[in-house]
Each structure stands twice: as C-alpha cells, then as structure tokens.
mmCIF file of C-alpha atoms in Angstrom:
data_model
loop_
_atom_site.group_PDB
_atom_site.id
_atom_site.type_symbol
_atom_site.label_atom_id
_atom_site.label_comp_id
_atom_site.label_asym_id
_atom_site.label_seq_id
_atom_site.Cartn_x
_atom_site.Cartn_y
_atom_site.Cartn_z
ATOM 1 C CA MET A 1 -28.525 3.325 20.783
ATOM 2 C CA ARG A 2 -26.079 2.302 23.480
ATOM 3 C CA LEU A 3 -24.849 4.631 26.230
ATOM 4 C CA CYS A 4 -22.373 4.503 29.095
ATOM 5 C CA THR A 5 -20.720 6.770 31.646
ATOM 6 C CA ARG A 6 -17.009 7.555 31.879
ATOM 7 C CA ALA A 7 -15.445 8.543 35.191
ATOM 8 C CA ASP A 8 -14.423 12.199 35.092
ATOM 9 C CA GLY A 9 -14.208 13.146 38.760
ATOM 10 C CA THR A 10 -17.806 14.384 38.987
ATOM 11 C CA PRO A 11 -20.603 12.612 40.890
ATOM 12 C CA ASP A 12 -22.537 11.754 37.709
ATOM 13 C CA GLY A 13 -19.640 11.129 35.323
ATOM 14 C CA GLN A 14 -19.502 11.950 31.603
ATOM 15 C CA LEU A 15 -22.148 10.593 29.241
ATOM 16 C CA MET A 16 -20.684 8.640 26.321
ATOM 17 C CA VAL A 17 -22.314 7.122 23.247
ATOM 18 C CA VAL A 18 -21.118 3.606 22.413
ATOM 19 C CA SER A 19 -20.618 1.844 19.090
ATOM 20 C CA PRO A 20 -22.895 -1.087 18.177
ATOM 21 C CA ASP A 21 -20.129 -3.588 18.955
ATOM 22 C CA GLY A 22 -19.449 -2.041 22.369
ATOM 23 C CA ALA A 23 -15.813 -1.346 21.516
ATOM 24 C CA ARG A 24 -15.673 2.429 20.890
ATOM 25 C CA TRP A 25 -17.179 5.582 22.329
ATOM 26 C CA LEU A 26 -17.614 9.307 21.756
ATOM 27 C CA PRO A 27 -18.692 12.036 24.198
ATOM 28 C CA ALA A 28 -22.366 12.968 24.142
ATOM 29 C CA GLY A 29 -21.426 16.656 24.062
ATOM 30 C CA ALA A 30 -21.500 19.641 26.388
ATOM 31 C CA ARG A 31 -25.304 19.946 26.322
ATOM 32 C CA TRP A 32 -25.631 16.450 27.846
ATOM 33 C CA PRO A 33 -22.803 16.160 30.382
ATOM 34 C CA ASN A 34 -24.315 13.083 32.058
ATOM 35 C CA LEU A 35 -27.162 10.623 31.652
ATOM 36 C CA LEU A 36 -29.233 12.081 34.472
ATOM 37 C CA THR A 37 -29.313 15.418 32.640
ATOM 38 C CA ALA A 38 -30.240 13.679 29.388
ATOM 39 C CA MET A 39 -33.116 11.841 31.063
ATOM 40 C CA GLY A 40 -34.547 15.205 32.116
ATOM 41 C CA ASP A 41 -35.190 16.105 28.448
ATOM 42 C CA TRP A 42 -34.982 12.800 26.635
ATOM 43 C CA ALA A 43 -36.611 13.908 23.369
ATOM 44 C CA ALA A 44 -34.017 16.647 22.859
ATOM 45 C CA ALA A 45 -31.167 14.465 24.094
ATOM 46 C CA GLN A 46 -32.071 11.610 21.777
ATOM 47 C CA ALA A 47 -32.135 13.958 18.789
ATOM 48 C CA ASP A 48 -28.602 15.115 19.655
ATOM 49 C CA LEU A 49 -27.243 11.675 20.466
ATOM 50 C CA GLU A 50 -28.442 9.836 17.370
ATOM 51 C CA PRO A 51 -25.936 11.577 15.017
ATOM 52 C CA VAL A 52 -23.149 10.617 17.438
ATOM 53 C CA ALA A 53 -24.373 7.025 17.365
ATOM 54 C CA ALA A 54 -24.390 7.152 13.558
ATOM 55 C CA ALA A 55 -20.786 8.377 13.535
ATOM 56 C CA LEU A 56 -19.797 5.462 15.751
ATOM 57 C CA ALA A 57 -21.643 3.019 13.496
ATOM 58 C CA ALA A 58 -19.600 4.425 10.606
ATOM 59 C CA GLY A 59 -16.358 3.566 12.395
ATOM 60 C CA GLN A 60 -15.510 6.741 14.293
ATOM 61 C CA GLY A 61 -14.646 6.946 17.985
ATOM 62 C CA GLU A 62 -11.881 5.812 20.298
ATOM 63 C CA ALA A 63 -11.460 2.511 22.116
ATOM 64 C CA ILE A 64 -13.460 2.236 25.320
ATOM 65 C CA ASP A 65 -11.380 2.372 28.482
ATOM 66 C CA LEU A 66 -13.090 -0.245 30.659
ATOM 67 C CA ALA A 67 -11.038 0.776 33.679
ATOM 68 C CA HIS A 68 -12.843 4.114 33.757
ATOM 69 C CA ILE A 69 -16.416 2.973 33.148
ATOM 70 C CA ARG A 70 -18.978 3.671 35.846
ATOM 71 C CA ALA A 71 -22.580 2.592 36.140
ATOM 72 C CA PRO A 72 -24.639 4.158 33.317
ATOM 73 C CA LEU A 73 -26.495 6.074 36.051
ATOM 74 C CA PRO A 74 -24.053 6.407 38.968
ATOM 75 C CA ARG A 75 -26.926 7.818 41.031
ATOM 76 C CA SER A 76 -30.556 8.598 40.386
ATOM 77 C CA TRP A 77 -33.653 10.028 42.008
ATOM 78 C CA GLN A 78 -35.387 6.740 42.613
ATOM 79 C CA TRP A 79 -34.750 2.982 42.486
ATOM 80 C CA LEU A 80 -37.819 0.748 42.665
ATOM 81 C CA ASP A 81 -37.208 -2.979 42.525
ATOM 82 C CA GLY A 82 -39.905 -5.485 41.705
ATOM 83 C CA SER A 83 -40.097 -9.231 42.208
ATOM 84 C CA ALA A 84 -41.698 -10.271 38.952
ATOM 85 C CA PHE A 85 -40.516 -13.880 38.580
ATOM 86 C CA ALA A 86 -42.908 -16.375 40.164
ATOM 87 C CA THR A 87 -40.294 -19.114 40.577
ATOM 88 C CA HIS A 88 -38.003 -16.799 42.518
ATOM 89 C CA GLY A 89 -40.808 -15.791 44.861
ATOM 90 C CA GLU A 90 -41.761 -19.404 45.540
ATOM 91 C CA LEU A 91 -38.173 -20.443 46.235
ATOM 92 C CA MET A 92 -37.536 -17.455 48.526
ATOM 93 C CA GLN A 93 -40.566 -18.384 50.632
ATOM 94 C CA ILE A 94 -38.956 -21.777 51.154
ATOM 95 C CA ALA A 95 -35.485 -20.341 51.799
ATOM 96 C CA PHE A 96 -36.746 -17.859 54.418
ATOM 97 C CA GLY A 97 -39.594 -19.933 55.864
ATOM 98 C CA MET A 98 -42.111 -17.258 54.917
ATOM 99 C CA ASP A 99 -45.825 -17.737 54.298
ATOM 100 C CA PRO A 100 -46.959 -17.339 50.664
ATOM 101 C CA ILE A 101 -47.907 -13.785 49.693
ATOM 102 C CA ASP A 102 -51.416 -13.854 48.244
ATOM 103 C CA THR A 103 -51.634 -10.887 45.907
ATOM 104 C CA GLU A 104 -52.418 -10.181 42.289
ATOM 105 C CA ARG A 105 -50.303 -7.031 42.338
ATOM 106 C CA PRO A 106 -46.569 -6.848 41.630
ATOM 107 C CA LEU A 107 -44.264 -6.892 44.631
ATOM 108 C CA MET A 108 -42.008 -3.830 44.811
ATOM 109 C CA TYR A 109 -39.814 -1.995 47.293
ATOM 110 C CA GLN A 110 -37.965 1.337 47.197
ATOM 111 C CA GLY A 111 -34.230 0.888 47.573
ATOM 112 C CA MET A 112 -31.015 2.885 47.775
ATOM 113 C CA SER A 113 -30.538 5.110 44.714
ATOM 114 C CA ASP A 114 -27.813 7.597 45.679
ATOM 115 C CA ARG A 115 -25.107 5.179 44.480
ATOM 116 C CA PHE A 116 -24.773 2.409 41.914
ATOM 117 C CA TYR A 117 -21.474 0.572 41.692
ATOM 118 C CA GLY A 118 -19.759 0.419 38.338
ATOM 119 C CA PRO A 119 -19.383 -2.925 36.562
ATOM 120 C CA ARG A 120 -15.775 -3.469 37.659
ATOM 121 C CA ASP A 121 -15.864 -1.894 41.107
ATOM 122 C CA ASP A 122 -14.849 -3.921 44.129
ATOM 123 C CA VAL A 123 -17.865 -4.149 46.444
ATOM 124 C CA PRO A 124 -17.221 -3.741 50.196
ATOM 125 C CA PHE A 125 -19.062 -5.556 52.980
ATOM 126 C CA THR A 126 -18.551 -5.371 56.734
ATOM 127 C CA ASP A 127 -19.178 -9.011 57.618
ATOM 128 C CA PRO A 128 -19.546 -12.114 55.414
ATOM 129 C CA ALA A 129 -21.636 -13.707 58.182
ATOM 130 C CA LEU A 130 -24.482 -11.443 57.033
ATOM 131 C CA GLY A 131 -25.020 -13.725 54.021
ATOM 132 C CA ILE A 132 -23.591 -11.891 51.005
ATOM 133 C CA ASP A 133 -25.544 -12.768 47.870
ATOM 134 C CA PHE A 134 -25.671 -11.524 44.285
ATOM 135 C CA GLU A 135 -28.971 -11.120 42.413
ATOM 136 C CA GLY A 136 -28.899 -10.782 38.638
ATOM 137 C CA GLU A 137 -31.776 -8.866 37.126
ATOM 138 C CA TYR A 138 -32.858 -6.497 34.385
ATOM 139 C CA GLY A 139 -34.177 -2.963 34.757
ATOM 140 C CA VAL A 140 -35.572 -0.007 32.843
ATOM 141 C CA ILE A 141 -34.970 3.727 33.096
ATOM 142 C CA VAL A 142 -38.076 5.789 32.471
ATOM 143 C CA ASP A 143 -38.951 9.275 31.344
ATOM 144 C CA ALA A 144 -41.273 11.339 33.567
ATOM 145 C CA VAL A 145 -44.361 9.155 34.128
ATOM 146 C CA PRO A 146 -47.647 10.800 35.184
ATOM 147 C CA MET A 147 -49.523 9.469 38.174
ATOM 148 C CA GLY A 148 -52.216 6.978 37.185
ATOM 149 C CA THR A 149 -50.539 5.870 33.937
ATOM 150 C CA SER A 150 -51.921 2.533 32.723
ATOM 151 C CA ALA A 151 -49.792 -0.450 31.730
ATOM 152 C CA GLU A 152 -50.805 0.108 28.108
ATOM 153 C CA GLU A 153 -49.580 3.702 28.296
ATOM 154 C CA ALA A 154 -46.478 2.950 30.373
ATOM 155 C CA ALA A 155 -44.532 1.289 27.551
ATOM 156 C CA CYS A 156 -44.012 4.625 25.818
ATOM 157 C CA TYR A 157 -42.168 6.020 28.857
ATOM 158 C CA ILE A 158 -39.482 3.298 28.923
ATOM 159 C CA ARG A 159 -36.353 4.906 27.458
ATOM 160 C CA LEU A 160 -33.462 2.621 28.377
ATOM 161 C CA VAL A 161 -32.880 -0.949 29.529
ATOM 162 C CA VAL A 162 -30.096 -1.961 31.939
ATOM 163 C CA GLN A 163 -28.640 -5.041 33.647
ATOM 164 C CA ILE A 164 -28.312 -4.974 37.433
ATOM 165 C CA ASN A 165 -26.699 -6.910 40.274
ATOM 166 C CA ASP A 166 -28.940 -6.275 43.280
ATOM 167 C CA TRP A 167 -26.632 -7.171 46.173
ATOM 168 C CA SER A 168 -28.379 -8.653 49.203
ATOM 169 C CA LEU A 169 -27.519 -9.638 52.773
ATOM 170 C CA ARG A 170 -29.575 -12.756 53.366
ATOM 171 C CA ALA A 171 -29.126 -13.026 57.131
ATOM 172 C CA LEU A 172 -30.821 -9.645 57.512
ATOM 173 C CA ALA A 173 -33.536 -9.981 54.867
ATOM 174 C CA PRO A 174 -36.078 -12.160 56.729
ATOM 175 C CA VAL A 175 -35.743 -10.076 59.895
ATOM 176 C CA GLU A 176 -36.531 -6.852 58.016
ATOM 177 C CA MET A 177 -39.287 -8.483 55.965
ATOM 178 C CA LYS A 178 -41.139 -9.560 59.107
ATOM 179 C CA THR A 179 -41.232 -5.993 60.436
ATOM 180 C CA GLY A 180 -43.479 -4.969 57.540
ATOM 181 C CA PHE A 181 -41.433 -1.809 56.957
ATOM 182 C CA GLY A 182 -39.262 -3.131 54.141
ATOM 183 C CA TRP A 183 -35.531 -3.433 53.605
ATOM 184 C CA VAL A 184 -32.790 -1.043 54.700
ATOM 185 C CA GLN A 185 -29.794 -2.994 56.023
ATOM 186 C CA ALA A 186 -30.407 -6.069 53.840
ATOM 187 C CA LYS A 187 -30.213 -4.105 50.603
ATOM 188 C CA PRO A 188 -26.937 -2.196 50.090
ATOM 189 C CA ALA A 189 -26.054 -0.396 46.859
ATOM 190 C CA CYS A 190 -26.611 -2.239 43.561
ATOM 191 C CA SER A 191 -24.266 -2.570 40.598
ATOM 192 C CA MET A 192 -24.944 -1.958 36.901
ATOM 193 C CA ALA A 193 -23.485 -3.422 33.747
ATOM 194 C CA PRO A 194 -21.585 -0.916 31.560
ATOM 195 C CA PHE A 195 -24.192 -0.117 28.911
ATOM 196 C CA ALA A 196 -27.733 1.236 28.973
ATOM 197 C CA VAL A 197 -29.506 0.525 25.699
ATOM 198 C CA THR A 198 -32.683 1.690 24.012
ATOM 199 C CA PRO A 199 -35.220 -1.160 23.738
ATOM 200 C CA ASP A 200 -34.875 -1.331 19.938
ATOM 201 C CA GLU A 201 -31.177 -2.145 20.389
ATOM 202 C CA LEU A 202 -32.213 -5.518 21.838
ATOM 203 C CA GLY A 203 -34.121 -6.593 18.720
ATOM 204 C CA GLU A 204 -36.021 -9.797 19.432
ATOM 205 C CA GLY A 205 -34.522 -9.737 22.914
ATOM 206 C CA TRP A 206 -37.108 -7.108 23.851
ATOM 207 C CA SER A 207 -40.373 -9.036 23.733
ATOM 208 C CA GLU A 208 -43.728 -8.109 25.291
ATOM 209 C CA GLY A 209 -42.037 -5.645 27.624
ATOM 210 C CA ARG A 210 -39.508 -8.204 28.853
ATOM 211 C CA VAL A 211 -35.794 -8.872 28.254
ATOM 212 C CA ALA A 212 -35.955 -12.296 26.611
ATOM 213 C CA ILE A 213 -32.210 -12.956 26.880
ATOM 214 C CA ASP A 214 -30.251 -15.415 29.026
ATOM 215 C CA LEU A 215 -28.503 -13.831 32.008
ATOM 216 C CA VAL A 216 -25.273 -15.810 32.275
ATOM 217 C CA VAL A 217 -23.806 -15.836 35.800
ATOM 218 C CA THR A 218 -20.490 -17.251 37.018
ATOM 219 C CA TRP A 219 -19.301 -17.413 40.632
ATOM 220 C CA ASN A 220 -15.557 -17.694 41.231
ATOM 221 C CA GLY A 221 -15.155 -18.655 37.587
ATOM 222 C CA GLN A 222 -17.672 -21.509 37.765
ATOM 223 C CA ALA A 223 -20.920 -21.519 35.775
ATOM 224 C CA PHE A 224 -23.835 -20.749 38.082
ATOM 225 C CA GLY A 225 -26.886 -20.071 35.887
ATOM 226 C CA HIS A 226 -28.294 -18.804 32.619
ATOM 227 C CA ALA A 227 -31.964 -18.063 33.328
ATOM 228 C CA ASN A 228 -33.897 -16.095 30.716
ATOM 229 C CA GLY A 229 -35.842 -12.901 31.401
ATOM 230 C CA ARG A 230 -38.874 -13.898 29.340
ATOM 231 C CA GLU A 231 -40.681 -15.531 32.299
ATOM 232 C CA MET A 232 -41.586 -12.308 34.119
ATOM 233 C CA ALA A 233 -45.118 -12.682 35.488
ATOM 234 C CA PHE A 234 -45.486 -8.896 35.157
ATOM 235 C CA SER A 235 -43.953 -6.986 32.239
ATOM 236 C CA PHE A 236 -41.928 -3.825 32.683
ATOM 237 C CA PRO A 237 -44.870 -1.649 31.533
ATOM 238 C CA GLU A 238 -46.975 -3.310 34.227
ATOM 239 C CA LEU A 239 -44.269 -2.622 36.826
ATOM 240 C CA VAL A 240 -44.059 1.017 35.720
ATOM 241 C CA ALA A 241 -47.843 1.394 35.963
ATOM 242 C CA HIS A 242 -47.814 -0.189 39.426
ATOM 243 C CA ALA A 243 -45.141 2.245 40.624
ATOM 244 C CA ALA A 244 -47.023 5.225 39.158
ATOM 245 C CA ARG A 245 -50.438 4.339 40.570
ATOM 246 C CA THR A 246 -50.309 7.011 43.299
ATOM 247 C CA ARG A 247 -47.246 9.093 42.394
ATOM 248 C CA ASP A 248 -45.566 10.777 39.473
ATOM 249 C CA LEU A 249 -42.282 9.095 38.560
ATOM 250 C CA VAL A 250 -39.457 11.547 37.987
ATOM 251 C CA ALA A 251 -37.405 11.130 34.808
ATOM 252 C CA GLY A 252 -34.466 8.870 35.554
ATOM 253 C CA THR A 253 -36.386 6.523 37.863
ATOM 254 C CA ILE A 254 -34.988 2.976 37.607
ATOM 255 C CA ILE A 255 -37.360 0.013 37.939
ATOM 256 C CA GLY A 256 -36.019 -3.510 38.380
ATOM 257 C CA SER A 257 -37.446 -6.886 37.440
ATOM 258 C CA GLY A 258 -36.257 -8.713 40.522
ATOM 259 C CA THR A 259 -34.004 -11.760 40.286
ATOM 260 C CA VAL A 260 -34.256 -13.482 36.904
ATOM 261 C CA SER A 261 -35.638 -16.950 37.520
ATOM 262 C CA ASN A 262 -37.086 -19.766 35.422
ATOM 263 C CA ALA A 263 -39.396 -22.665 36.193
ATOM 264 C CA ALA A 264 -36.671 -24.966 34.830
ATOM 265 C CA CYS A 265 -34.249 -23.707 37.478
ATOM 266 C CA ARG A 266 -32.742 -27.146 38.037
ATOM 267 C CA ASP A 267 -31.687 -27.170 34.381
ATOM 268 C CA VAL A 268 -30.732 -23.529 33.743
ATOM 269 C CA GLY A 269 -29.459 -22.645 37.204
ATOM 270 C CA SER A 270 -30.139 -19.461 39.112
ATOM 271 C CA ALA A 271 -29.153 -15.802 39.290
ATOM 272 C CA CYS A 272 -28.726 -15.760 43.075
ATOM 273 C CA ILE A 273 -27.325 -18.090 45.732
ATOM 274 C CA SER A 274 -30.509 -18.154 47.810
ATOM 275 C CA GLU A 275 -32.373 -19.863 44.993
ATOM 276 C CA ARG A 276 -29.794 -22.642 44.799
ATOM 277 C CA ARG A 277 -29.995 -23.059 48.564
ATOM 278 C CA ALA A 278 -33.803 -23.293 48.409
ATOM 279 C CA ILE A 279 -33.572 -25.974 45.711
ATOM 280 C CA GLU A 280 -31.124 -27.881 47.928
ATOM 281 C CA MET A 281 -33.596 -27.626 50.819
ATOM 282 C CA ILE A 282 -36.315 -29.128 48.639
ATOM 283 C CA ASP A 283 -34.207 -31.836 47.010
ATOM 284 C CA GLN A 284 -31.777 -32.735 49.798
ATOM 285 C CA GLY A 285 -33.465 -31.569 52.993
ATOM 286 C CA ALA A 286 -30.884 -28.874 53.777
ATOM 287 C CA ALA A 287 -28.911 -26.125 52.059
ATOM 288 C CA ALA A 288 -25.316 -27.050 51.212
ATOM 289 C CA THR A 289 -24.147 -23.985 49.262
ATOM 290 C CA THR A 290 -22.689 -21.171 51.370
ATOM 291 C CA PHE A 291 -22.996 -17.471 50.636
ATOM 292 C CA MET A 292 -20.112 -15.354 49.326
ATOM 293 C CA ALA A 293 -16.814 -14.861 51.127
ATOM 294 C CA ILE A 294 -14.342 -11.993 51.032
ATOM 295 C CA GLY A 295 -12.337 -12.336 47.813
ATOM 296 C CA ASP A 296 -15.113 -14.094 45.884
ATOM 297 C CA THR A 297 -15.902 -12.903 42.370
ATOM 298 C CA VAL A 298 -19.095 -12.820 40.321
ATOM 299 C CA THR A 299 -19.671 -12.073 36.654
ATOM 300 C CA MET A 300 -22.988 -11.451 34.891
ATOM 301 C CA ALA A 301 -23.719 -10.845 31.230
ATOM 302 C CA ALA A 302 -26.945 -10.992 29.270
ATOM 303 C CA THR A 303 -25.937 -13.169 26.332
ATOM 304 C CA ASP A 304 -28.115 -13.893 23.308
ATOM 305 C CA ALA A 305 -28.033 -16.940 21.030
ATOM 306 C CA ALA A 306 -25.426 -15.288 18.779
ATOM 307 C CA GLY A 307 -23.150 -14.541 21.732
ATOM 308 C CA ASN A 308 -23.897 -10.813 21.787
ATOM 309 C CA GLN A 309 -23.763 -9.086 25.178
ATOM 310 C CA PRO A 310 -25.762 -5.865 24.727
ATOM 311 C CA PHE A 311 -25.209 -4.580 28.287
ATOM 312 C CA GLY A 312 -21.576 -5.644 28.568
ATOM 313 C CA VAL A 313 -20.293 -7.562 31.607
ATOM 314 C CA ILE A 314 -20.503 -7.060 35.353
ATOM 315 C CA ASP A 315 -17.234 -8.445 36.799
ATOM 316 C CA GLN A 316 -16.836 -7.771 40.519
ATOM 317 C CA ARG A 317 -15.033 -8.893 43.632
ATOM 318 C CA VAL A 318 -16.229 -8.880 47.243
ATOM 319 C CA VAL A 319 -13.845 -7.037 49.574
ATOM 320 C CA ALA A 320 -13.742 -6.178 53.268
ATOM 321 C CA ALA A 321 -15.107 -2.724 54.051
#
C-alpha cells in the first residue's frame, strides 16, 4: 500500500491512498483524516485503507496533483536519525577531522520533528556560508514500540518506509559535535519524498530490514550518485531496538538510516556533498567541490532496476530565508 498527504490547510494535511503506479489517489476517509491519526491505530486504519487501495488498483481515483503534495508525515512526535552506513562514517571523520568513534552500537541523534518539508517545497536558509548540504537516506515509521523491544521483535512494528533528505549545515556540524550535546543549529528541518509505502510494496527492495534500492541523486541537473541502501551496517529493526532500549516509542516515530553510502563510492557516487569532499581530500589532498548556493536544486529518487520509483521524487530548490 502506498500513502501520501494532500495539502488541505490543516497542519497535518489530508491522508490519501495512492495507486500502484503513483498516478492516482483517493481520500482515506473521514475516520483517518491524516497519517498521524492513522498511525495511532494502525491495525484499524490498515483494514479501512486496503479496500481503498484495491479500488485504486482496479483503476479508480483521480490524477494526483503534485503541486499540493506535502510530506507523508508533515510533522510527527519524534524523529530519530541513525548513521548506519560504515563508509559514510569513515568519510565524515576525514571531512571533519574527527577521531574514529569506537562503538559497537548504532549512532543516533534526536532531531527536529515538528516540520518536514514536502517533496517540492523550496527550502530556505539564512546563509550559504554555513555549508548547505543535502543527505539522501531512507527511513521507517513505526507503530508504538515497547521499551526493551529486541531487534528480532522490532521488525513487526515497522509499518511504513519513506525516503528522506536530511538537510545539514556543514560549517556548524563539527562545532556542535565537539560539544558532546548533539546537533541543533546544524540540523534544520528534513524533507520527505511524496509516498510512504508498506514494506511489502517494495518487493525484493525490502531485504533483511534494509531498502536495497539505488538512491539516485542529481545536483543542478547533474548526476551525483546512485548508492544502494543494502549496505547498512545495522538494519532498521536493529535501529528501532536501539532507540527503544530505554524508552517507549510513540506510534508515528520516524527512524532514519543516515546518509546512504557504499564502499564503492568512487564508482557509484554519494548521497551528500561532504562525502565527495572527503574523497577529494583523500585522492587529491584537498576538497574541490563547494557546498550548495542559493538557487541550487537537488533531486532524489529511489529507483529500482526496472525504473520504478516507489517513493516518488524529491525535487527542491535552495532559497534565501
């Protein structure tokens, strides 16, 4: 099943069910006005939404109006972002001049969750000198997860999968990291691709708790990378279990993979500018690629071997705040 949110003047938007080809939609109905409400009683919501999905599969529905699509969850109770790709972590240590982090646990921080930009929203920044960077990643939306849930148990609480652009301000990141208190200024609001999908919708693209699909990124119309999500060192169930070790997770919590990154990064490219800069530092002795400027654009779309884009496309422009 594929879901999205239509702008309707309310903070959480209107929940819509989407056809398998991503071209048509129908309202979820009055009982489920938005996705946050549906996440609060997913079993009941799913039972009501599946007949709507079947009607769409049979050809019903109206054409999606992309101009009025918001993030699937325009806001949520909690956003926890991991850093589950080993190559990304290694390259960031080089880019920021940080010492290696010696831990067998997933890395994770709690970020801003009161707002997620829609896939076509312009994204405002105060100063390009702060090092504006995109970060393509995958995420999951979970049901209520009890404290102490194991990784083996956590898989059954993953309800939806999403694609995220985790915007970052690289000039501020190392300063905040060194304080030991985590990010605030370096991590503004994220963006989401149009569609949230149930794991079964991904078919073979959902493998061992990972999104095994290329994340194709372009910057100002130029190909930038197509790293695959299969190389997560920790699966999404393991990230969920880590987050729930000492707390209950409220239904609607979003957990991110961190920037998608592959060991063959020189061949497949990257999902963020900082990685390319780190590779330049290693190969050339200094970074040559600059960060984003006002007016720059970025697109991201998980794209499988058949050309399917299950989450739709993030297509955004950087603007002056």
